[in-house]
Coordinates of C-alpha atoms and ligand atoms in Angstrom, one line a residue:
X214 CA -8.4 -30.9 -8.9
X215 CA -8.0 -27.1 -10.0
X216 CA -10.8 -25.2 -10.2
X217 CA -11.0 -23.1 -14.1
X218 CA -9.0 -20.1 -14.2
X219 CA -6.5 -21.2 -11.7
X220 CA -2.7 -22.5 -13.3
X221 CA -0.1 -24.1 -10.6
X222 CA 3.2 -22.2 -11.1
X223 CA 6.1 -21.1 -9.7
X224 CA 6.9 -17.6 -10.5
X225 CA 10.5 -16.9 -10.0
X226 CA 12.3 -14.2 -7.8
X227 CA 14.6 -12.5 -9.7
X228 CA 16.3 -10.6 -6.9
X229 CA 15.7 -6.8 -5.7
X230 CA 12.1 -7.7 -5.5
X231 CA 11.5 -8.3 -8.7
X232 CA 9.3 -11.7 -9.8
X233 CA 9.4 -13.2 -12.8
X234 CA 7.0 -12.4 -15.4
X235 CA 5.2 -9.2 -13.1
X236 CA 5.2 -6.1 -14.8
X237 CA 6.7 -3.2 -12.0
X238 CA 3.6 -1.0 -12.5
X239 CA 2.9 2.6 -12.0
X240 CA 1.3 3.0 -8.1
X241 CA -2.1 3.9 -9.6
X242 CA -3.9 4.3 -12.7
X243 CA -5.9 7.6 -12.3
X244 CA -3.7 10.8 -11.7
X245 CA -6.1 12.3 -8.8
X246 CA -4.4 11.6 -5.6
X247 CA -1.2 12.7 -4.3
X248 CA 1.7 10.0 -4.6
X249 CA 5.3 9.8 -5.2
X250 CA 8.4 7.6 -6.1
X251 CA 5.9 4.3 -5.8
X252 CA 6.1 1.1 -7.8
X253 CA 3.5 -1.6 -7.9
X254 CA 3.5 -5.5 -8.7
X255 CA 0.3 -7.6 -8.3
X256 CA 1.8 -11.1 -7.1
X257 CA -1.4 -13.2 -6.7
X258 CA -4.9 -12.0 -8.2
X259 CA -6.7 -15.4 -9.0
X260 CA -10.4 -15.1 -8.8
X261 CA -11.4 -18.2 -7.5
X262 CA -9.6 -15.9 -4.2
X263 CA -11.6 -13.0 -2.9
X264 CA -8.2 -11.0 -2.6
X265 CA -4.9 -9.2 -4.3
X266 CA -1.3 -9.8 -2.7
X267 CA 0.1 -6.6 -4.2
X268 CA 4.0 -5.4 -3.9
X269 CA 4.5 -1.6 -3.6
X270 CA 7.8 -0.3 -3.3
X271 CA 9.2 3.5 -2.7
X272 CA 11.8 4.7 -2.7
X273 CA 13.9 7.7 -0.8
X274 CA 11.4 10.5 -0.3
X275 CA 8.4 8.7 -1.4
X276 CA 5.2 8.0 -0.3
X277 CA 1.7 6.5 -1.1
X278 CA -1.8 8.3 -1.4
X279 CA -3.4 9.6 2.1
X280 CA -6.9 7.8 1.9
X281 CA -9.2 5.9 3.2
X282 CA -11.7 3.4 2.1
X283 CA -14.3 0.5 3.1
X284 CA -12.1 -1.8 2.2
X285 CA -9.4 -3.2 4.6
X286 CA -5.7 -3.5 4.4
X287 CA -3.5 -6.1 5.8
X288 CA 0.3 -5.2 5.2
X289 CA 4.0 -7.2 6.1
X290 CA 6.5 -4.9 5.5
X291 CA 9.3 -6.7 3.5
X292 CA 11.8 -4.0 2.9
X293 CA 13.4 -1.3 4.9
X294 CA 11.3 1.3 7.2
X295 CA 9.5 3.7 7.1
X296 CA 6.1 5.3 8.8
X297 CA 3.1 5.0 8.4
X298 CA -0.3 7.2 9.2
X299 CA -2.9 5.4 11.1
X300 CA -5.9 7.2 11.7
X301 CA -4.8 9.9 14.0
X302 CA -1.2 8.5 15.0
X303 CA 1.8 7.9 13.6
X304 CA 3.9 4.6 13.2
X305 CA 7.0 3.6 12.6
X306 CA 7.4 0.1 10.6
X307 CA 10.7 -2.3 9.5
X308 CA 10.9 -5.5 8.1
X309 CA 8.2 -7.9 9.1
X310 CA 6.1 -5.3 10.8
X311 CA 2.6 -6.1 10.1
X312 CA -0.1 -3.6 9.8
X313 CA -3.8 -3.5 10.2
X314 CA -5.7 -1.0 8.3
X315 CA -9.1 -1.0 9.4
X316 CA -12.4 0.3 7.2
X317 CA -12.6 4.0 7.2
X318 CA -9.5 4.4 8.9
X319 CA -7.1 7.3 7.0
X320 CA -3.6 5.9 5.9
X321 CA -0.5 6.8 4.2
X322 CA 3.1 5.3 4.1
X323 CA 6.4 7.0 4.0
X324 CA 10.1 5.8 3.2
X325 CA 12.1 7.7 5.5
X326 CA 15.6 6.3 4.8
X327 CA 18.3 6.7 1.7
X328 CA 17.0 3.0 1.5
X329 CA 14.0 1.7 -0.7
X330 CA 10.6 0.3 1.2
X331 CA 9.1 -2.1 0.7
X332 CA 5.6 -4.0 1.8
X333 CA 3.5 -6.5 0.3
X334 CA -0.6 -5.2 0.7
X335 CA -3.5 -7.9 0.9
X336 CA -6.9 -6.4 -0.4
X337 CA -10.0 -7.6 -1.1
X338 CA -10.2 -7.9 -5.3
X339 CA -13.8 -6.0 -5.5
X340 CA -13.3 -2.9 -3.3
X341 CA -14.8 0.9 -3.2
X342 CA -13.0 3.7 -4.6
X343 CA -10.4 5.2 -1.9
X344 CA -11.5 8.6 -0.4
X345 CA -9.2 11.8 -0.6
X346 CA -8.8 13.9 2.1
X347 CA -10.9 17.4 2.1
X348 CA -9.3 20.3 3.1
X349 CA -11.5 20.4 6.4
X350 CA -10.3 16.5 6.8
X351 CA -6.3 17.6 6.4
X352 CA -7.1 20.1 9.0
X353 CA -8.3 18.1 11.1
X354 CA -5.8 15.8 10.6
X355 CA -3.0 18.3 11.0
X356 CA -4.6 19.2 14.5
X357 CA -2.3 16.2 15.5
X358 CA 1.1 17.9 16.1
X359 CA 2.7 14.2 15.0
X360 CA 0.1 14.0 11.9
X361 CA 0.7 17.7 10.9
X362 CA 4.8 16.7 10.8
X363 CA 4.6 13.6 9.2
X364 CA 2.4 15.3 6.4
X365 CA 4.7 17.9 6.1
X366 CA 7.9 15.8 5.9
Ligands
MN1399 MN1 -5.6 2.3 0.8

């Protein structure tokens, strides 16, 4: 028996990562954090589950907000490569790659091919407000000679 609030269906893919029914989204709401050429699509937000399955998608040259939160991220890469910043080091992802984004922990994705990238995000559906970088935390970020170029790139 389904719980209220929860309806079985089958939401079909419509090719080039597009679902039926989803609305391709702007990457964030509020206008405070640095981000470019990033799409959004919330697959699965049912709240008898305590999390989001989200779609973000960039392409050439773009990449997501540097932050980091409380919350956790648990990411499969779906489409393309690209890197990503973990912390203090610097990653690079393809298809399938999963990625562990631990409280606290700073974090930003980049698509560094022609191609789009791609990666679906699991997050908890009641989270805290992502933290932006101060200018004494990018500089001591950028003390990393790989962090300082992948900012800058
Ligand atoms: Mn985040």
């Amino acid at each position: 028996m389904m719980a209220d609030g929860e309806t079985a269906r089958v939401r079909a893919c419509l090719g080039g990562f597009r679902w039926h029914g989803l609305e391709c989204r702007p990457y964030k709401e509020e206008g405070d954090a640095a981000f470019r050429n990033i799409s959004r699509q919330i697959l699965f937000d049912e709240p008898a589950q305590d999390c989001e399955l989200r779609y973000f998608e960039m392409g050439a040259g773009g990449y997501s907000s540097l932050e980091r939160h409380q919350h956790t991220h648990a990411v499969i890469v779906l489409r393309g490569r690209g890197q990503c910043l973990l912390g203090t080091t610097v990653r690079k992802v393809a298809t399938f790659d999963l990625v562990t984004i631990p409280a606290w922990t700073w974090h930003q994705f980049r698509a560094t091919d022609a191609e789009p990238f791609g990666f679906l995000c699991m997050v908890n559906r009641v989270r805290d407000r992502p933290q932006l970088p101060s200018e004494s935390d990018l500089a001591a970020l950028k003390s990393f000679p790989e962090v300082a170029a992948f900012l800058s790139s």
